[in-house]
Coordinates of C-alpha atoms in Angstrom, one line a residue:
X100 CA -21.0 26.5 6.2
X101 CA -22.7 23.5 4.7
X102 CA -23.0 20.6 6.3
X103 CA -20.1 18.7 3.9
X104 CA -18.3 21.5 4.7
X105 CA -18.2 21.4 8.4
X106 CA -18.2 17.2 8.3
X107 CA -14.7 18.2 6.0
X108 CA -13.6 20.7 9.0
X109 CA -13.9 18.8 11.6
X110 CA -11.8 16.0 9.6
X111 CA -8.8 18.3 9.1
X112 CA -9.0 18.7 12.7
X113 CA -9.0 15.4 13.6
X114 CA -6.6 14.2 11.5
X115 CA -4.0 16.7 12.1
X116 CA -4.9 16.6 15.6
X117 CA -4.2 12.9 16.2
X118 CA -1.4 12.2 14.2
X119 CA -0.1 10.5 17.3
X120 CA -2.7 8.1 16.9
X121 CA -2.2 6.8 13.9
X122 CA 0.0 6.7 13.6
X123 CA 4.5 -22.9 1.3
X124 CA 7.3 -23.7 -0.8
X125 CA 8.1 -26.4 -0.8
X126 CA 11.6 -28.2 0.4
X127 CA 11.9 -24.8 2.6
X128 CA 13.8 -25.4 6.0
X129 CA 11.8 -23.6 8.5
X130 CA 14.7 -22.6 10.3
X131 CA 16.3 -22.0 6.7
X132 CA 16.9 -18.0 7.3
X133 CA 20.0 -18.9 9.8
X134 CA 21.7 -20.5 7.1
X135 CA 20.7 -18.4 4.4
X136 CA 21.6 -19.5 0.6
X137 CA 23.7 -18.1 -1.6
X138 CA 21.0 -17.9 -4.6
X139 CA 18.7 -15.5 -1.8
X140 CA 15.2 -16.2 -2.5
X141 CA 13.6 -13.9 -5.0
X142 CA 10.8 -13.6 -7.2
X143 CA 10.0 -13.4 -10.8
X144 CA 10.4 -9.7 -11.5
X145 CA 14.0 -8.9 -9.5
X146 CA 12.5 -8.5 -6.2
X147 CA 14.7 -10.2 -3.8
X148 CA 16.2 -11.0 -0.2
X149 CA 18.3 -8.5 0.7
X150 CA 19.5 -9.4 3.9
X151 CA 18.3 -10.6 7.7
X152 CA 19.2 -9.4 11.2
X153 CA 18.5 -11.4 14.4
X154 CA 17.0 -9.4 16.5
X155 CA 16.9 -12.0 19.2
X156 CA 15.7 -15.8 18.9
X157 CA 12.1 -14.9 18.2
X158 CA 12.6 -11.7 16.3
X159 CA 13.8 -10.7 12.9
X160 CA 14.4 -7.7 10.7
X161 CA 14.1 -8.8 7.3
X162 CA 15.3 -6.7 4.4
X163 CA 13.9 -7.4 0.6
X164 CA 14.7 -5.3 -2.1
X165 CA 11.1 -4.3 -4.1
X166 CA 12.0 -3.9 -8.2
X167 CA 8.6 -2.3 -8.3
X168 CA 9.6 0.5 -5.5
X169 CA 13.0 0.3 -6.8
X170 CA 14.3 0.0 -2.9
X171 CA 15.0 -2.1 0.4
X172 CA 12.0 -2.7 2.4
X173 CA 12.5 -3.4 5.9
X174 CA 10.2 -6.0 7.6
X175 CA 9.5 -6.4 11.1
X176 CA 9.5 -10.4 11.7
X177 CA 8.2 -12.5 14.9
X178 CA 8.7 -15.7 14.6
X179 CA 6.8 -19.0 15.7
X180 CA 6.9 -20.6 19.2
X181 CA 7.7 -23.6 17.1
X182 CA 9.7 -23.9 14.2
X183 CA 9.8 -27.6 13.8
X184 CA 7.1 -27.4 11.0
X185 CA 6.1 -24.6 8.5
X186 CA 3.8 -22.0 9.8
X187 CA 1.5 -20.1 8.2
X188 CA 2.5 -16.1 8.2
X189 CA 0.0 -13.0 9.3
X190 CA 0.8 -9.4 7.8
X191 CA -0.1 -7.1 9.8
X192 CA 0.4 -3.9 8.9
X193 CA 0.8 -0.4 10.6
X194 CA -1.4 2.8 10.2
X195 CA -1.1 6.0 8.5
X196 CA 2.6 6.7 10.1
X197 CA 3.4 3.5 8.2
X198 CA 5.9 1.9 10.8
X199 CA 8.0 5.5 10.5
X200 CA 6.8 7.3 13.3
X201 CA 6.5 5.6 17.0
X202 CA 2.8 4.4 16.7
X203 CA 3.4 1.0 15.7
X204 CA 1.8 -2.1 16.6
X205 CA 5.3 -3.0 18.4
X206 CA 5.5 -0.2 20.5
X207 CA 1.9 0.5 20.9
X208 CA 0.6 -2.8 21.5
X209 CA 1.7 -6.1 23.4
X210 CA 1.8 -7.7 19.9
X211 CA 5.2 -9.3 20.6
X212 CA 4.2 -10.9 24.0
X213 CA 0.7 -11.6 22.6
X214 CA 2.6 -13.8 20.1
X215 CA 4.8 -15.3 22.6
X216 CA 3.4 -18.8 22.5
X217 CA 1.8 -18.7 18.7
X218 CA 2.7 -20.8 15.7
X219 CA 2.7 -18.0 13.1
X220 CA 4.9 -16.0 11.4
X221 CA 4.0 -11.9 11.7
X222 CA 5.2 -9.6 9.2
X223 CA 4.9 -5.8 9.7
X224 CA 6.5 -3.7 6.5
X225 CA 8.3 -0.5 7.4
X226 CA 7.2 2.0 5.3
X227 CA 4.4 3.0 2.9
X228 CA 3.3 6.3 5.5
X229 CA -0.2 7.7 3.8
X230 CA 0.5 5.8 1.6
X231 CA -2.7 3.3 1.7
X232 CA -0.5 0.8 0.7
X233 CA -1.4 0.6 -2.7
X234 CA -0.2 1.7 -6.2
X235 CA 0.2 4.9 -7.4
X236 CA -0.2 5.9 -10.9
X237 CA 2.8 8.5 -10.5
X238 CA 5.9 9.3 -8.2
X239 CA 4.6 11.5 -5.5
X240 CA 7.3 14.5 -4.6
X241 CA 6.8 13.5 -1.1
X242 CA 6.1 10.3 -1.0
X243 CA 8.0 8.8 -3.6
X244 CA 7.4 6.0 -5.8
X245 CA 4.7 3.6 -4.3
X246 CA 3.8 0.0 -5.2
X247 CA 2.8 -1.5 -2.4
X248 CA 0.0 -3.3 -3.7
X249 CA 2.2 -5.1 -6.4
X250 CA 5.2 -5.3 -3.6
X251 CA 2.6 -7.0 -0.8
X252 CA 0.6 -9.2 -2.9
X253 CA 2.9 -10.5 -5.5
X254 CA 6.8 -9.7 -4.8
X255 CA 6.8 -10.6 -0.8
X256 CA 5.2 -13.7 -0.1
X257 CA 7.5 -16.3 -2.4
X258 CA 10.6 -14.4 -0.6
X259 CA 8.7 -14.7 2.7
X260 CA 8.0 -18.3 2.2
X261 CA 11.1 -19.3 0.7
X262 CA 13.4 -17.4 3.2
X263 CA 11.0 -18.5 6.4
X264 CA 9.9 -21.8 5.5
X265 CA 6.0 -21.3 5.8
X266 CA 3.7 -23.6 4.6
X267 CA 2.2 -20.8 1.8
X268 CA -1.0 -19.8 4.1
X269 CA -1.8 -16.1 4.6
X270 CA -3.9 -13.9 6.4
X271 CA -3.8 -9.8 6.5
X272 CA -4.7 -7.3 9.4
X273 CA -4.6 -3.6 9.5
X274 CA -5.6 -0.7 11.6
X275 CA -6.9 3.1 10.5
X276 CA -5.7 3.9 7.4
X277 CA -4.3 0.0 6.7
X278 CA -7.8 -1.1 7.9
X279 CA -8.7 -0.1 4.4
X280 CA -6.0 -1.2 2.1
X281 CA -6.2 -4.9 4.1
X282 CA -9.9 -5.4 2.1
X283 CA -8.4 -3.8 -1.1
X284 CA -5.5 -6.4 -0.8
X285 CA -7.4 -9.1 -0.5
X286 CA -9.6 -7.7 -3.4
X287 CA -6.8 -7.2 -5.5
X288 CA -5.6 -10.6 -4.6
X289 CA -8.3 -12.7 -3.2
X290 CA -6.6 -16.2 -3.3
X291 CA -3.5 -14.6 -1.5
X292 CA -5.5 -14.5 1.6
X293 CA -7.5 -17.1 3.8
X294 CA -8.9 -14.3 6.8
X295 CA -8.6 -10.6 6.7
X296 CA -8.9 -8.2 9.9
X297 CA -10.0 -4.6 9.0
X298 CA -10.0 -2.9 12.6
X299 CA -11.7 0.8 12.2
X300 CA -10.9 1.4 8.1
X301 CA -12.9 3.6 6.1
X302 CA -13.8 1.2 3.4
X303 CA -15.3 3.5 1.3
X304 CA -13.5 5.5 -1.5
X305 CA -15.3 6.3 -4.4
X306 CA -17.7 8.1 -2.2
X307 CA -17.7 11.7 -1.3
X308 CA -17.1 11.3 2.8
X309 CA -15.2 8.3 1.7
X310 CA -12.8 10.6 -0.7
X311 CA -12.4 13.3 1.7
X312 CA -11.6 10.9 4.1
X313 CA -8.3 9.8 1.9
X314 CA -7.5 12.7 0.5
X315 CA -7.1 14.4 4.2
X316 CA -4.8 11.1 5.5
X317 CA -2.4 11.4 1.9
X318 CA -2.0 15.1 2.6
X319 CA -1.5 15.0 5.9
X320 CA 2.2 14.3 5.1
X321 CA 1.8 16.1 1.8
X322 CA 1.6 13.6 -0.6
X323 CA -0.9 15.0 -3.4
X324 CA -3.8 12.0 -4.2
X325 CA -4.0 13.1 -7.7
X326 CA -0.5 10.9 -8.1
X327 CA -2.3 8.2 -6.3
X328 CA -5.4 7.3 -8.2
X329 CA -6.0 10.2 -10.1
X330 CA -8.3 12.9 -10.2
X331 CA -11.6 12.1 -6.8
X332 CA -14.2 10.2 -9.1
X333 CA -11.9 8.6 -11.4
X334 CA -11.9 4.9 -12.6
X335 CA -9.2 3.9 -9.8
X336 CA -11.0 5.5 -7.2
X337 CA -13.9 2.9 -8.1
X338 CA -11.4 0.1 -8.5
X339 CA -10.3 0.7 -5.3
X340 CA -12.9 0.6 -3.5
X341 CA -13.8 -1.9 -0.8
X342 CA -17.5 -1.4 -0.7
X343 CA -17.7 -1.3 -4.4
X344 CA -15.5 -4.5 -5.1
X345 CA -16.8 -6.4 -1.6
X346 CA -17.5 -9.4 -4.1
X347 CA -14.1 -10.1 -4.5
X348 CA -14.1 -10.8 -0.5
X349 CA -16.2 -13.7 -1.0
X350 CA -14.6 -17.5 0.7
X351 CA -12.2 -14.8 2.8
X352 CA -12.8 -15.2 6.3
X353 CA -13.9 -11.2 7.5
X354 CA -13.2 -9.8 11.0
X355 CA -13.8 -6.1 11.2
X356 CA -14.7 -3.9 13.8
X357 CA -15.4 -0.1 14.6
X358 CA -16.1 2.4 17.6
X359 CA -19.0 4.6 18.3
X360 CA -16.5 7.4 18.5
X361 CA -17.8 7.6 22.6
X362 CA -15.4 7.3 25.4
X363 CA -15.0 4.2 26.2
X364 CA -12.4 1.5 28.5
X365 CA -9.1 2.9 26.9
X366 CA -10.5 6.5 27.8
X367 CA -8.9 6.5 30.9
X368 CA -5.7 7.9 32.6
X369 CA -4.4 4.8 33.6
X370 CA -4.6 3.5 30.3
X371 CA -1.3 3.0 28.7
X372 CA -2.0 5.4 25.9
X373 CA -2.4 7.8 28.4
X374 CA -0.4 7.4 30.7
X375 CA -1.8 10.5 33.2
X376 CA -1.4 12.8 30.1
X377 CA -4.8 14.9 30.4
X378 CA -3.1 16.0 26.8
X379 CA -3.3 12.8 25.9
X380 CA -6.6 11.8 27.0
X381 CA -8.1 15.0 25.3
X382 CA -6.6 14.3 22.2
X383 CA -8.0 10.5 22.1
X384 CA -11.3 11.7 22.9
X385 CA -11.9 14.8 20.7
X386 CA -9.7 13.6 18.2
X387 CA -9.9 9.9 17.8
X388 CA -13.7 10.1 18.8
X389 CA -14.7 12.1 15.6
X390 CA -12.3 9.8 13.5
X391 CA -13.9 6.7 15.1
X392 CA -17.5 8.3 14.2
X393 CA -16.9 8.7 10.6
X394 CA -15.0 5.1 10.5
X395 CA -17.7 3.5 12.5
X396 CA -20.2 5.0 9.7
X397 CA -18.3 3.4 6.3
X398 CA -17.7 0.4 8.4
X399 CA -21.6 -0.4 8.9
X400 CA -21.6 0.6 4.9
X401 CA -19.3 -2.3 4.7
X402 CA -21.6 -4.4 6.3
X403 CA -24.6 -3.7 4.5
X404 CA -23.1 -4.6 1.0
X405 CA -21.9 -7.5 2.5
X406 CA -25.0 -8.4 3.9
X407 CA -26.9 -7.5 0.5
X408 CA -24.3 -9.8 -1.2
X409 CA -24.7 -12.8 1.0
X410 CA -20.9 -12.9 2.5
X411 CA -20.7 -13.6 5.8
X412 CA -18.2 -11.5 8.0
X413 CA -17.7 -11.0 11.7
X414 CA -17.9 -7.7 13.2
X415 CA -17.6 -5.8 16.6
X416 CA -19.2 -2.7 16.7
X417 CA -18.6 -1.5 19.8
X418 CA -20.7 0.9 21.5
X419 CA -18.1 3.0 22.6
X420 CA -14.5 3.4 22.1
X421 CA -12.2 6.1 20.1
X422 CA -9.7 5.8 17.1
X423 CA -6.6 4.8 19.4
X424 CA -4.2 2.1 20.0
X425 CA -6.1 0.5 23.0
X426 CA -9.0 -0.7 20.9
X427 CA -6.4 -2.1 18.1
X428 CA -5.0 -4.9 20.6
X429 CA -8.4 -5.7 21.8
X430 CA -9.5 -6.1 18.1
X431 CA -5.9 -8.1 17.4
X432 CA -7.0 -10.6 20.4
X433 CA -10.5 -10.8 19.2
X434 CA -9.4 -12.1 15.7
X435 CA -6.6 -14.5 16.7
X436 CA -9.6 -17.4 16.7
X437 CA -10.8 -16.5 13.3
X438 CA -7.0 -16.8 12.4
X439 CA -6.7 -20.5 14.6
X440 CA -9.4 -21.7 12.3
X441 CA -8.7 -20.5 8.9
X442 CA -4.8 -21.2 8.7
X443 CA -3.7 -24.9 9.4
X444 CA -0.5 -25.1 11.6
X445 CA -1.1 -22.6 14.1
X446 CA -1.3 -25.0 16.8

């Protein structure tokens, strides 16, 4: 076997194998979705509020209705500490399983207690699973009809800002496979965003490793990539990708991190993603390790074009530590200050 051949092996492993893994407007009210409107805030190409639910008085389901997807979006909401003012609003978006599956940052993480006593909206979208949360050139059989990049970076935010009252500044994070649409985001929309958190993406896809790397994540539910950006190689593979485009991140404020792929702190049974489970722990070591190895190697690719281009990022690359959910918070705590000092009313 080749040695592109066995690095592509080992991928299918690990991917299949850790599945659980991934798994200001103004006028606004900032208190304005309790008495919602009767005109609901929309934006300028049919997308619109659908509908809110009160989860309790810091949490929100929100519901807007994407004319690009042609369907109701759900979106996780937690709320500000203080709603006195207008906030500024974090997306932070979920990994391969796309919110669907029960490796979400709100089940997997403390991010609801961790926000406990923040000024900022959080916005996690339900859906988009291998997806990369971009758009595809086709309806997928599977996967349906995907534009997320067109739904996150120009139909949500005006809805967002209008129906939550924020004071119109945003910043991005994602994890795994959203670790890598976060930068294409901001590429695609690089005034959208003041800070970006990219915690172990592949940021390379116009690249062979980087290519195999997608294709492997989109099939994993069985989505075909050839509806997504066409045929490996092809012009949207380059448009898409991070490492390529990493000019377009210039003025953002960049925090991205990576593992080793070694055990590390979380690889532990006491952990809470492992709970005692010696299943569990095997899996986040064999598994997430050789995911974490091949992130951690596109990340520092990241870095050197960046580097070579003069943009200044910050980055963690641990010396240790696997593709799993334990890592995530840490890199979530480590970029709240970047996010205190890029977006105004957060204190």
């Amino acid at each position: 076997m080749t040695a592109n051949g066995y690095r592509r092996a080992l991928l299918v492993v690990a991917v299949v194998a850790s599945s659980s893994l991934f798994g200001g407007v103004a006028g606004a009210s900032a208190d304005g979705w309790r008495t919602l409107p009767v005109n609901k805030p929309a934006s300028a190409d049919g997308s619109a509020l659908d509908r809110i639910e009160e989860v309790n008085d810091r949490q929100l389901n929100m519901y807007v209705y994407s004319a690009a997807m042609e369907r109701v979006i759900q979106l996780e909401v937690i709320r500000p500490a203080d709603t006195s003012v207008p906030r500024p609003t974090l997306y932070l978006l979920n990994g391969a399983g796309g919110g669907e599956d029960e490796a979400t940052w709100q089940s997997k993480t403390d991010v609801v207690d961790f926000f406990s006593d923040k000024n900022i909206n959080v916005i996690t979208p339900i859906g988009g699973a291998y997806t990369y949360y971009t758009d595809w050139q086709h309806p997928d059989p599977v996967l349906g009809l995907n534009k997320w990049t067109t739904f996150l970076t120009q139909e949500l935010p005006p809805i967002v800002d209008a129906a939550l009252g924020t004071n119109g500044e945003n910043a991005i994070a994602g994890l795994s496979m959203s670790g890598t649409s976060v930068l294409g985001l901001a590429e695609a929309a690089p005034s959208l965003y003041r800070a970006v958190g990219a915690f172990s993406g592949c940021a390379e896809t116009s690249t062979v490793p980087g290519q195999n790397y997608v294709e492997f994540v989109v099939s994993a539910r069985g989505g075909d990539p050839m509806n997504m950006w066409g045929p490996p190689g092809g012009p949207d593979w380059v448009m898409n990708d991070p490492v390529v485009n990493a000019d377009k991140l210039r003025g953002i404020n960049l925090y991205i991190t990576s593992g080793s792929g070694l055990p590390g702190p979380h690889e532990t049974f006491d952990d809470p993603g492992v709970n005692g489970d010696i299943g569990a722990l095997a899996n986040q070591v064999v598994a997430g390790g050789i995911i974490e190895a091949g992130v951690n190697q596109c990340t520092h690719q990241l870095a050197d074009r960046l580097n070579a281009l003069g943009i200044p990022a910050t980055y963690d690359f641990r010396p240790t530590g696997t593709h799993s959910w334990g890592y995530w918070q840490d890199d979530l705590h480590g970029f709240w200050p970047m996010l205190t000092e890029s977006l105004s009313g957060t204190s």
